[in-house]
Amino acid sequence: MAGWGYAFSLSKQQVAEAEPPGTVRLVEHGLHRTQSGRDQQEDHIHLIPEPSQSAADPLNWPAWRKTAVLLTMSLYSGCANFASAAVAPALPILAFQLLPPKQFSELSHLVAVNVLLIGTSNIFWVPLANTFGRRPVLIVALLLSVLTSMWCGLAQTFGSLLAARAIQGIGFGPCDAVAPDVVGEIYFVHERGRAIAIYTLFLAGGSFVGGVAGSYIAGTLGYRYIFWISTAMLGFVFLLELFLVPETMFDRQAQLVAEHHPSVVGDGSVSDEKGDVTMIERAVPTDSKITFARSMKIGLWRGDLVKHFLDPWRSLAFPGTWVVMIHYGGLLGGLVSIATVGPQFLAMPPYLWGNNVGLLGLGPVVGGFLGFGATYLSADSLLTRKAKHESHGLAEPESRLPAMFPALILATCGIWTFGFCAANPSQHAWVGMIIGYGMVGFGITQIPSIGFSYLIDSYYAISADCFVMTTIARAVVSFAWTFFTAQWIASAGAALPFGIYGMLMGVFALFTLPLWLYGKRLRIATAGFLPKHENH
């Protein structure tokens, strides 16, 4: 039974004991008789989702293959975001190198259209991936990324370069929606937080490194080398995808139904802060390995293509999708706006940094690594620790959310700090600009990581569709803010635009509280909108 009235009529005890989609029995409490004859509590962690016995099941893949997939998806995101972001700090240099010369506000469109297409292109990439598999979509997208990066390097006019940047953004699209879903498909619930944290580090780190390197590359080698370096990096990732990443979409529910004997036949162990915890569910694959030829297989057919095109819009029925959407949109809007206009501030008096304007990006590099460390240590431990402290051993996706509270505050204050320092130039105001940018960098590394993990945990069967909407929100907000920020700053100064951007980010952050407090009731209310079989 589900519905809003029903969900909010339940007592706290009934809510705590309910098991809607997203809630899993992660920990089983037991007693272990020691040699001295005393009973000692022993906690067992279940492997969720339940793995099948097939070697083709991504959950059963060996550690090296999972690591190869994780690193390939992470490198795709990192290289794509490097290629996207490296243009921003080079814009003051493009104003002189690109002929005929263009106004800075017009040059900023090279960043805006690229960011817009990265997000909105997933409206067709994800349905195609859900229909034909992840592997063919990733191969085609990476190939498109390589070819359009070459086009950018060869473009002779601003119009040609702008068109190339737009189509390049389409090739980058799956790195934001398909890639995190691939990572979620190969790891268990208690492992996903750390895996997604690594992915998010590359996702944000690519933008940060591009923000530092872009001005130096353009200033010393010419702006075209930004695109040639990007071509080489993306070509390398294309080869990794082609040879190291098998298809991760697997019909686990059908496989489990087809198996006529129990899958619980063994055990393993993992260590945490409270000692050794035994994993009591381990499927032993019926086939010993996946052959290389089998891993190279491309393409499958999974359902109605039209239905898959409509599914992302249906994900808007879930409040969690909206909260992650506005978080990601506000963060990327602030980050891309800073990355676009920040170098211009440092190129002007009293700074006159020249090719060194990219050093502004050192702030988010430091902030990003700090955010990654905080996420890596807290994302899974909060979930597991909370489940172990509950008598029923249930793990709730909402247990992850408190990890992002400090990051939301830092990101909001960081946007304000940058804007107010940029509006009041002085000999040392650049320090505040870098620190503010670093605060936003901390947020962009941690907040999406926790948010993506929350979506995968809560809505496993439709998580890719949820990612479509989050990337569209990111794209639209980032495009709007980037497209108009340069002109807005020219007419009103930096304090007003970034003051409003920070205010919006603060409002977006407040929506995390009701999701944290009432998220489980919301999942109970919307459980009927999810597919019957989630493989979760």
Short mmCIF file of N, CA and C in Angstrom, two decimals, residues 83 141-156 160-161 163-165 167-169 172 223-236 238:
data_model
loop_
_atom_site.label_atom_id
_atom_site.label_comp_id
_atom_site.label_asym_id
_atom_site.label_seq_id
_atom_site.Cartn_x
_atom_site.Cartn_y
_atom_site.Cartn_z
N ALA A 83 38.30 19.01 -21.07
CA ALA A 83 38.13 19.60 -22.39
C ALA A 83 37.08 20.70 -22.38
N ALA A 141 29.61 7.66 -28.05
CA ALA A 141 29.80 8.99 -27.47
C ALA A 141 31.28 9.36 -27.40
N LEU A 142 32.12 8.40 -27.02
CA LEU A 142 33.55 8.69 -26.95
C LEU A 142 34.14 8.93 -28.33
N LEU A 143 33.70 8.17 -29.31
CA LEU A 143 34.17 8.40 -30.67
C LEU A 143 33.76 9.79 -31.15
N LEU A 144 32.53 10.18 -30.86
CA LEU A 144 32.06 11.53 -31.22
C LEU A 144 32.89 12.59 -30.50
N SER A 145 33.24 12.33 -29.24
CA SER A 145 34.06 13.28 -28.48
C SER A 145 35.42 13.48 -29.13
N VAL A 146 36.03 12.39 -29.57
CA VAL A 146 37.35 12.48 -30.21
C VAL A 146 37.26 13.27 -31.51
N LEU A 147 36.28 12.95 -32.35
CA LEU A 147 36.17 13.60 -33.65
C LEU A 147 35.84 15.08 -33.53
N THR A 148 34.96 15.43 -32.61
CA THR A 148 34.59 16.85 -32.46
C THR A 148 35.71 17.65 -31.80
N SER A 149 36.52 17.01 -30.94
CA SER A 149 37.68 17.71 -30.39
C SER A 149 38.68 18.04 -31.49
N MET A 150 38.83 17.11 -32.45
CA MET A 150 39.68 17.38 -33.62
C MET A 150 39.10 18.53 -34.43
N TRP A 151 37.77 18.55 -34.58
CA TRP A 151 37.11 19.64 -35.32
C TRP A 151 37.41 20.98 -34.64
N CYS A 152 37.33 21.01 -33.32
CA CYS A 152 37.63 22.25 -32.59
C CYS A 152 39.05 22.73 -32.91
N GLY A 153 39.99 21.79 -32.96
CA GLY A 153 41.37 22.18 -33.24
C GLY A 153 41.58 22.66 -34.66
N LEU A 154 40.73 22.21 -35.58
CA LEU A 154 40.89 22.57 -36.99
C LEU A 154 40.02 23.77 -37.39
N ALA A 155 39.05 24.16 -36.54
CA ALA A 155 38.10 25.22 -36.90
C ALA A 155 38.83 26.52 -37.22
N GLN A 156 38.42 27.16 -38.30
CA GLN A 156 39.06 28.39 -38.77
C GLN A 156 38.26 29.63 -38.44
N SER A 160 32.40 28.13 -36.76
CA SER A 160 32.76 26.71 -36.84
C SER A 160 33.17 26.17 -35.47
N LEU A 161 33.95 26.97 -34.73
CA LEU A 161 34.39 26.55 -33.40
C LEU A 161 33.20 26.43 -32.46
N ALA A 163 30.07 25.75 -33.27
CA ALA A 163 29.32 24.55 -33.65
C ALA A 163 30.03 23.29 -33.16
N ALA A 164 31.36 23.27 -33.30
CA ALA A 164 32.13 22.11 -32.84
C ALA A 164 32.00 21.94 -31.33
N ARG A 165 32.04 23.04 -30.58
CA ARG A 165 31.91 22.96 -29.13
C ARG A 165 30.53 22.45 -28.73
N ILE A 167 28.54 20.34 -30.51
CA ILE A 167 28.45 18.90 -30.78
C ILE A 167 29.41 18.13 -29.88
N GLN A 168 30.54 18.75 -29.53
CA GLN A 168 31.45 18.14 -28.57
C GLN A 168 30.73 17.91 -27.24
N GLY A 169 29.90 18.87 -26.83
CA GLY A 169 29.13 18.71 -25.60
C GLY A 169 28.21 17.51 -25.66
N PHE A 172 30.14 14.49 -24.83
CA PHE A 172 30.50 14.42 -23.41
C PHE A 172 29.33 14.02 -22.52
N TYR A 223 45.72 28.42 -28.47
CA TYR A 223 44.49 27.82 -27.95
C TYR A 223 44.13 26.51 -28.62
N ARG A 224 44.58 26.29 -29.85
CA ARG A 224 44.23 25.05 -30.55
C ARG A 224 44.77 23.82 -29.83
N TYR A 225 45.89 23.98 -29.12
CA TYR A 225 46.47 22.83 -28.43
C TYR A 225 45.60 22.35 -27.28
N ILE A 226 44.70 23.20 -26.79
CA ILE A 226 43.73 22.72 -25.79
C ILE A 226 42.94 21.56 -26.38
N PHE A 227 42.54 21.71 -27.62
CA PHE A 227 41.71 20.70 -28.27
C PHE A 227 42.53 19.49 -28.72
N TRP A 228 43.78 19.71 -29.12
CA TRP A 228 44.60 18.57 -29.52
C TRP A 228 44.98 17.72 -28.32
N ILE A 229 45.25 18.34 -27.20
CA ILE A 229 45.53 17.59 -25.98
C ILE A 229 44.27 16.83 -25.54
N SER A 230 43.13 17.49 -25.65
CA SER A 230 41.86 16.83 -25.31
C SER A 230 41.60 15.64 -26.22
N THR A 231 41.93 15.79 -27.50
CA THR A 231 41.74 14.69 -28.45
C THR A 231 42.57 13.48 -28.04
N ALA A 232 43.83 13.71 -27.66
CA ALA A 232 44.69 12.59 -27.26
C ALA A 232 44.16 11.91 -26.01
N MET A 233 43.73 12.69 -25.03
CA MET A 233 43.22 12.12 -23.79
C MET A 233 41.95 11.31 -24.03
N LEU A 234 41.03 11.86 -24.79
CA LEU A 234 39.76 11.17 -25.06
C LEU A 234 39.99 9.94 -25.94
N GLY A 235 40.97 10.00 -26.85
CA GLY A 235 41.30 8.83 -27.65
C GLY A 235 41.78 7.69 -26.79
N PHE A 236 42.58 8.01 -25.77
CA PHE A 236 43.06 6.98 -24.84
C PHE A 236 41.89 6.36 -24.08
N PHE A 238 38.82 6.21 -25.08
CA PHE A 238 38.05 5.42 -26.05
C PHE A 238 38.62 4.01 -26.15
#
